[in-house]
Coordinates of N, CA and C in Angstrom, one line a residue:
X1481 N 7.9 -1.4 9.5 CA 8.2 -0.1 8.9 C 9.7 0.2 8.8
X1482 N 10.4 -0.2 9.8 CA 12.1 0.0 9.8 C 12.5 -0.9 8.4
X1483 N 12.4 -2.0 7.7 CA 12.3 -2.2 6.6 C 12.6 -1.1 5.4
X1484 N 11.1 -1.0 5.4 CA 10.8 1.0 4.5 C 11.7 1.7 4.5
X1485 N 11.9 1.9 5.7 CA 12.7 3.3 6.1 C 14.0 2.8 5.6
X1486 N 14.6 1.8 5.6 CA 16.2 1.6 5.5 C 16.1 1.7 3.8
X1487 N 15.2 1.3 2.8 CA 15.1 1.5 1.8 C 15.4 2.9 1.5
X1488 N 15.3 4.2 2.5 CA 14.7 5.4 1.7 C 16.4 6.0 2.0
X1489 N 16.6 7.1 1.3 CA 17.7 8.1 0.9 C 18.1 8.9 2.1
X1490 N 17.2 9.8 2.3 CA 17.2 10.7 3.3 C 16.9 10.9 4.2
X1491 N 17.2 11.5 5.7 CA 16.0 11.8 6.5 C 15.0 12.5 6.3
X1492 N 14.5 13.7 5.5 CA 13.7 14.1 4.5 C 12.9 12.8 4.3
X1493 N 13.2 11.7 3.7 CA 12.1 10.9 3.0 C 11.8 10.3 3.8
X1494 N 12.4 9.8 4.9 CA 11.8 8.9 5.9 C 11.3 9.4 6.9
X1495 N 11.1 10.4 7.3 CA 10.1 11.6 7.6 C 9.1 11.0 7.2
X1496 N 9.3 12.0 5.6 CA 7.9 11.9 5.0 C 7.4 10.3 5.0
X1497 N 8.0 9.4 4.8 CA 7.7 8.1 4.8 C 6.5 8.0 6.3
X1498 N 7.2 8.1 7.2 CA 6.6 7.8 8.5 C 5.4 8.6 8.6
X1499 N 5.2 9.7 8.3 CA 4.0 10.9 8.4 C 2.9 10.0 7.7
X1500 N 3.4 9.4 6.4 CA 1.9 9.1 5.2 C 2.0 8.3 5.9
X1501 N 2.7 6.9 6.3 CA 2.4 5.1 6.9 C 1.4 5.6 8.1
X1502 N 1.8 6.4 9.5 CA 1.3 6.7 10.5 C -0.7 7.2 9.7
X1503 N -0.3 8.7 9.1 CA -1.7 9.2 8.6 C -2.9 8.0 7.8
X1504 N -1.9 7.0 7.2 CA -2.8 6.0 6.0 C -2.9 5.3 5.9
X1505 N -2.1 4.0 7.2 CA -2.0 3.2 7.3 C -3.8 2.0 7.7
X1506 N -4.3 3.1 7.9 CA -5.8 2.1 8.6 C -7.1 2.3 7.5
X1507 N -6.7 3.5 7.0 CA -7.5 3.4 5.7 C -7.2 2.5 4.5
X1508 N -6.0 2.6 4.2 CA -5.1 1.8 2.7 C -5.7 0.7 3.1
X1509 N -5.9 -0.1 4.7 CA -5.9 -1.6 5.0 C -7.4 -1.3 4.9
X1510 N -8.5 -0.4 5.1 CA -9.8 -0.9 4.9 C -10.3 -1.1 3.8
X1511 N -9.7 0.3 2.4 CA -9.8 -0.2 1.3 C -9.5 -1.6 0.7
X1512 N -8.0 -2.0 0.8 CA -7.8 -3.2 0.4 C -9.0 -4.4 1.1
X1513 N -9.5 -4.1 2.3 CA -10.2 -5.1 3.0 C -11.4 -5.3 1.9
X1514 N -12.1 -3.7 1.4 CA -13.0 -4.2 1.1 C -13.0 -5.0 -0.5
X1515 N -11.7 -4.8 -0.6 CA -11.9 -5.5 -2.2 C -11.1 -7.1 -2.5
X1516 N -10.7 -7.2 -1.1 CA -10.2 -8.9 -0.7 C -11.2 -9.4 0.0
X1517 N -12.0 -8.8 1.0 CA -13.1 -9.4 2.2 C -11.7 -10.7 2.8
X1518 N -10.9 -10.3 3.3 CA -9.5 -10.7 4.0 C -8.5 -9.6 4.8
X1519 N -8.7 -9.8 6.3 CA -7.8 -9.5 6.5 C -6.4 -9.5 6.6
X1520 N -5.7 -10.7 6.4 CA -4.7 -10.9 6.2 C -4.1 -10.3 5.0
X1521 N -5.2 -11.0 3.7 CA -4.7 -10.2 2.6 C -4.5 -8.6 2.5
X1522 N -5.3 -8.3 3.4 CA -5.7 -6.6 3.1 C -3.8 -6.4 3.7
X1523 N -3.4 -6.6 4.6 CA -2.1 -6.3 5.2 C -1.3 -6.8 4.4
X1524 N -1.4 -7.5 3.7 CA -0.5 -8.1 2.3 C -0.4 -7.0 1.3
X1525 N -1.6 -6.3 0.7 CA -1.4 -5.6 0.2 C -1.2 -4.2 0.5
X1526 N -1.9 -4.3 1.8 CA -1.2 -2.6 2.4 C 0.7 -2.6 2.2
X1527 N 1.2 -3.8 2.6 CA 2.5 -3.6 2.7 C 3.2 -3.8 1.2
X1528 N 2.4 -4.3 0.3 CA 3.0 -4.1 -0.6 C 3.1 -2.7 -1.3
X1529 N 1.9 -2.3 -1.3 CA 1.8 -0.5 -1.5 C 2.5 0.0 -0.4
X1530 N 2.9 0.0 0.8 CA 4.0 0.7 0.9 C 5.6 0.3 0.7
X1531 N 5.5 -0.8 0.1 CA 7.2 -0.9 -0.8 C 7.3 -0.2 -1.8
X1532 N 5.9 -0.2 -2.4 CA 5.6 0.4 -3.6 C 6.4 1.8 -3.6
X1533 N 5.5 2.3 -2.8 CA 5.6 4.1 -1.9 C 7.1 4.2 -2.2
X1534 N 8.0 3.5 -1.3 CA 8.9 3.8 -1.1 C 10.1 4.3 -2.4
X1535 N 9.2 3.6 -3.7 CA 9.8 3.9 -4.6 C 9.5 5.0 -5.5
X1536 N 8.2 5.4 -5.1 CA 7.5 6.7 -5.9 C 6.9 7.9 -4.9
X1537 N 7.8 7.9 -3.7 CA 7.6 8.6 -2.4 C 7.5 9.9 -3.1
X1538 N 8.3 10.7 -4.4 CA 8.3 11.9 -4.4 C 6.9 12.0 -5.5
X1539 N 6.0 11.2 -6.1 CA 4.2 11.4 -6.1 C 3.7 12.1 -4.9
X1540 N 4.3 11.8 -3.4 CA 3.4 12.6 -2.7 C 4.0 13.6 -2.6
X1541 N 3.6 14.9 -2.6 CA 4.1 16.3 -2.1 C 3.1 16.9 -1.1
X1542 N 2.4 16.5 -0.5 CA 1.3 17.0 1.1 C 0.8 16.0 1.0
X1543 N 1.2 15.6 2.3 CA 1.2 14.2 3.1 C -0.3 14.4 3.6
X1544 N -0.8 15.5 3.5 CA -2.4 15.6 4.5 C -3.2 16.2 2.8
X1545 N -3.0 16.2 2.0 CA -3.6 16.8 1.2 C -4.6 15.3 1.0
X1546 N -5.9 15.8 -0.3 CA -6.8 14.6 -0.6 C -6.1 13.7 -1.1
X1547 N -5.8 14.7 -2.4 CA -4.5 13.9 -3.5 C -4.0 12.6 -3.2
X1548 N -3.0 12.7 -2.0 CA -2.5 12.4 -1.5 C -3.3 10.5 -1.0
X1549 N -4.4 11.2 -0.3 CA -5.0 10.4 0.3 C -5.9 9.0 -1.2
X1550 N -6.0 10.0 -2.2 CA -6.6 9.4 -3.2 C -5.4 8.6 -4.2
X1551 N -4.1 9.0 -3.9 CA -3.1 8.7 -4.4 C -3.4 6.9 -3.8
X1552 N -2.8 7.2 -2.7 CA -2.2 6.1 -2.0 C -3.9 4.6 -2.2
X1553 N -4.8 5.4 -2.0 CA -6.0 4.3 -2.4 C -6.0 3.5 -3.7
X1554 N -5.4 4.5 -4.3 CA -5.5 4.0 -5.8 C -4.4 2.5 -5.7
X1555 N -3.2 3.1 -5.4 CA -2.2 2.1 -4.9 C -2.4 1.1 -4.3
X1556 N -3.2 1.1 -3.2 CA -3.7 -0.2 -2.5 C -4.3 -1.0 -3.1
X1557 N -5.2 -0.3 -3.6 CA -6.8 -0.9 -4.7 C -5.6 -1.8 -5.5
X1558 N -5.0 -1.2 -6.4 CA -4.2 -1.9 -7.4 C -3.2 -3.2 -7.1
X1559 N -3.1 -3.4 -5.9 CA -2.0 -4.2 -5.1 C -3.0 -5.1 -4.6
X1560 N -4.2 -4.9 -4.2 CA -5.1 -5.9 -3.6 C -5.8 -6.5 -5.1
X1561 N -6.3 -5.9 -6.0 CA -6.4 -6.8 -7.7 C -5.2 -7.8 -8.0
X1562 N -3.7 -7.0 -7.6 CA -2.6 -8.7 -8.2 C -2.7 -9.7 -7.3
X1563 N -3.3 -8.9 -6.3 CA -3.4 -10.6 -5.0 C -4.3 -11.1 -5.6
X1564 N -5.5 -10.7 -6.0 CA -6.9 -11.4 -6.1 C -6.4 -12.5 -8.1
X1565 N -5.7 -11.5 -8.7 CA -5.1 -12.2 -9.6 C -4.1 -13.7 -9.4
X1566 N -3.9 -13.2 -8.8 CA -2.5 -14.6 -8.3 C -3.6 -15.8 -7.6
X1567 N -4.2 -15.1 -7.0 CA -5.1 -16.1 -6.3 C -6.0 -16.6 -7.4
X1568 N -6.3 -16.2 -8.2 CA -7.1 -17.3 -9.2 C -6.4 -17.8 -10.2
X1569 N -5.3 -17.2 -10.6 CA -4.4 -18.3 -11.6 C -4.0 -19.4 -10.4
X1570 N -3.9 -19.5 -9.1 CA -3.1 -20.6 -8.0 C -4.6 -21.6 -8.2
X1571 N -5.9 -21.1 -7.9 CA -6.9 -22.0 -8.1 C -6.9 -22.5 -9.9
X1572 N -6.5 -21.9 -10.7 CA -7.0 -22.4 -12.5 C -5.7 -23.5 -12.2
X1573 N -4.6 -23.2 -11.6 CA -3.1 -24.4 -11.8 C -3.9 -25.5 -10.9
X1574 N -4.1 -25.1 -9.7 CA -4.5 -26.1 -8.4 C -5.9 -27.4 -9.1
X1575 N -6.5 -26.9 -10.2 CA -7.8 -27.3 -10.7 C -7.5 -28.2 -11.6
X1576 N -6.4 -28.0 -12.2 CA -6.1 -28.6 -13.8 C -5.3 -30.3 -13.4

């Protein structure tokens, strides 16, 4: 997470940084779980959605709102599809 944080601007952001990671961090990882069925991957893509965050941190405005919480799924969801993408263009290269 200290990573993240050195990325962000303010203490304001890295606040709010640490509030959402702390609040979302076990959910973002179950969604991504269920659409890799991998744990490792799922942590691949949790952390890639929060590099992501770090760059479109001012999308969240209430860190406890649904929004919020529907925000950041969407994010993960989306980050766990380019893994599962990469992973079958490495199998169509690995095949040929």
């Amino acid at each position: 997470m200290l990573l993240f944080l050195a990325l962000l601007d303010s203490p304001e952001e890295q606040e709010k940084f640490t509030e959402v990671y702390q609040q979302y961090r076990h959910v973002m990882w179950y969604v991504a779980n269920q659409k890799l069925q991998d744990a490792h991957l799922a942590e691949d893509a949790v952390q890639e959605a929060f590099l992501a965050l770090t760059r479109h941190l001012d999308q969240v405005e209430d860190v406890h709102s649904p929004r919020t919480k529907k925000f950041l799924a969407t994010v993960v969801r989306s980050k766990a599809v380019d893994i599962l993408r990469r992973l079958r263009q490495e199998e169509e290269l690995t095949e040929s």
